[in-house]
C-alpha cells in the first residue's frame, strides 16, 4: 500500500519521539520554553474546543473556553496597562498572527498610513504589510539591533502629512533588542504626526519585561504610547503548540468587529474557528506559575544568559547580550556547531537563547563542542545514540 495509510504507526511515532528527544537536548537556538507539564489537561484532548468569534461574546455553541480566554486576556491587558474600561484582545495562533492583526487594526483606523519598521523586524512584519497592501519604509538599526531613531525621524519627516503606523520591536529576533516606544512617540510628536498606531511586537520578551520592577522595565506598552501589543505564548510561557495573545483598546476593536448572526458573536479575530485549547493551556500556565513564578523563571534565564557569555569568554569566544536579554549573540560558528545545536543564524551572527528549561549542563556541552570544533577543526560532531525508551 502506498501513501500515508498502511504505515507502521508505532514505528513512525517512536522514530518521531526519538528525534524530538534529541532535539530537546541540543536545541538552544530557538526560543521555546521547555519546562512545562500540562499532563493535568490531557483529558481535554477528548473534547472539541472551538472559541469561534469574539472572546467576549460567547455565542450559541457551548464547546468553548471563552471564560478562560477572557481571564487570559485580562491578565495580559493588566500586564500591558490597557485601561480597565477600554481593553480587548484574544488568544492568537502566535506572534505572527498578533503582528498581522495589529497591523490590520492599524490599517482600518489609518488606511492612508505609511508603516515604519526597522530592518531587524521579524519577517512576519513585512509579510503582513505585503498582504495588507500597505506602503512601508524600512528604518535602519544599530549594531545591537535597536531602531535608529534619527533615521526614523528623517523617514517619517518625509511623509509627515500621512498617518504613521510604527512596529516597535520589543525583543528583536536575532539580538533581543528593545525599541523605545516613548522615543518613537516623541519623534512622531516632534514631526506633528498625530494620527498614528504603534504596534509593539513583543513576541518573546513582552512578558519577562512587563514583570520587571517599574524602574527596570522598558516602556513599551499601552501606557507608554503603544496601541497594540502582541506576544507569543509558546515562547516564554511555553506550550506544546504555537499560540499567542494580542492586546489592544476595546474602542479600537469596535472599529473592526462585525456581527455574524449564525455564530451569535462578533467577528474581529483573524481566524473564524479558533483553538479553545490554546486559551486553556495559557490560563493553566498563568495559574500554576503566577506572576512571581513567571518573573523568577525570567530572572533564571537572564542569569543563564550571563553565565553563557562568561563561559564563552573563558574559551576565547566573543559573546554579548543586550540588557535584560535571554539571547546571547556570537559570530556564526562552523556548520558543525550550528547544525548540532540548532543555532539560528543571520548575516554572520548566531544566537543562543537561554529559555526556561535549558540547563547549565547544556551550555557547558555547547561551549565544549565549540572549543573542540575550533581547536580540532572538526567538520561534524557525532550525534549520541538516543537513550532506549
Ligand atoms: C520578534 C518576533 N516577532 C514575531 C515572531 C513570530 O512569532 P511566532 O513564531 O509565534 O509566529 C517572532 C518569532 O521568532 C519574533 O522573534
Coordinates of N, CA and C and ligand atoms in Angstrom, one line a residue, residues 30-31 92-99 120-125 169-174 201-204 230-235 242-244, ligand 1:
X30 N 16.4 28.3 19.3 CA 15.0 28.8 19.0 C 14.3 28.9 20.3
X31 N 13.5 30.0 20.5 CA 13.0 30.4 21.8 C 11.7 29.7 22.2
X92 N -4.2 34.3 20.0 CA -3.9 34.1 18.6 C -3.2 32.7 18.4
X93 N -2.8 32.5 17.1 CA -2.0 31.3 16.8 C -0.5 31.5 17.1
X94 N -0.1 32.8 17.4 CA 1.3 33.1 17.6 C 1.6 34.5 17.4
X95 N 2.9 34.8 17.5 CA 3.3 36.2 17.3 C 3.0 36.7 15.9
X96 N 3.1 35.8 14.9 CA 2.9 36.2 13.5 C 1.4 36.7 13.4
X97 N 0.5 36.0 13.9 CA -0.9 36.4 13.8 C -1.2 37.7 14.6
X98 N -0.4 37.8 15.7 CA -0.6 39.1 16.5 C -0.1 40.3 15.7
X99 N 1.0 40.1 15.0 CA 1.5 41.2 14.2 C 0.5 41.5 13.1
X120 N 15.5 45.1 11.5 CA 15.6 44.0 12.4 C 14.3 43.4 12.8
X121 N 13.2 43.9 12.2 CA 11.9 43.3 12.5 C 11.8 41.9 12.0
X122 N 10.9 41.1 12.6 CA 10.7 39.7 12.3 C 10.0 39.7 10.9
X123 N 10.3 38.6 10.1 CA 9.8 38.6 8.7 C 8.2 38.6 8.7
X124 N 7.6 38.3 9.8 CA 6.1 38.4 9.8 C 5.6 39.8 9.6
X125 N 6.4 40.8 9.9 CA 6.0 42.2 9.7 C 5.9 42.6 8.2
X169 N 10.0 46.9 17.8 CA 10.4 45.5 18.2 C 10.7 45.5 19.7
X170 N 10.0 44.7 20.4 CA 10.3 44.6 21.9 C 11.0 43.2 22.1
X171 N 12.2 43.2 21.7 CA 13.0 42.0 21.6 C 13.1 41.5 20.2
X172 N 14.1 42.0 19.5 CA 14.3 41.6 18.1 C 14.6 40.1 18.0
X173 N 14.3 39.5 16.9 CA 14.5 38.1 16.8 C 16.0 37.7 16.9
X174 N 16.9 38.4 16.4 CA 18.3 38.0 16.4 C 19.0 38.4 17.7
X201 N 5.7 44.6 18.9 CA 5.9 43.2 18.6 C 6.8 42.7 19.8
X202 N 6.1 42.1 20.8 CA 6.8 41.7 22.0 C 6.8 40.2 22.1
X203 N 7.0 39.5 21.0 CA 6.8 38.0 20.9 C 7.4 37.3 22.0
X204 N 8.7 37.4 22.2 CA 9.4 36.7 23.2 C 9.5 37.4 24.5
X230 N 1.6 42.5 20.9 CA 1.4 41.1 20.7 C 2.6 40.3 21.3
X231 N 2.2 39.1 21.8 CA 3.3 38.2 22.3 C 3.0 36.8 21.8
X232 N 4.0 35.9 21.8 CA 3.8 34.5 21.5 C 3.6 33.8 22.9
X233 N 2.8 32.8 22.9 CA 2.5 32.0 24.1 C 3.5 30.9 24.3
X234 N 3.9 30.3 23.2 CA 4.8 29.1 23.2 C 6.3 29.5 23.4
X235 N 6.6 30.8 23.5 CA 8.0 31.2 23.7 C 8.3 31.2 25.1
X242 N 2.1 26.2 19.0 CA 2.2 27.7 19.0 C 0.9 28.4 19.4
X243 N 1.0 29.5 20.0 CA -0.1 30.3 20.4 C 0.4 31.7 20.8
X244 N -0.5 32.6 21.0 CA 0.0 34.0 21.4 C -1.2 34.8 21.9
Ligands
LIG1 C1 10.3 39.4 17.3 C2 9.4 38.3 16.7 N1 8.2 38.6 16.3 C3 7.3 37.7 15.8 C4 7.7 36.4 15.8 C5 6.8 35.4 15.2 O1 6.2 34.7 16.3 P1 5.5 33.2 16.0 O2 6.6 32.3 15.7 O3 4.9 33.0 17.4 O4 4.5 33.4 14.9 C6 9.0 36.0 16.2 C7 9.4 34.6 16.2 O5 10.5 34.3 16.4 C8 9.8 37.0 16.7 O6 11.1 36.7 17.1

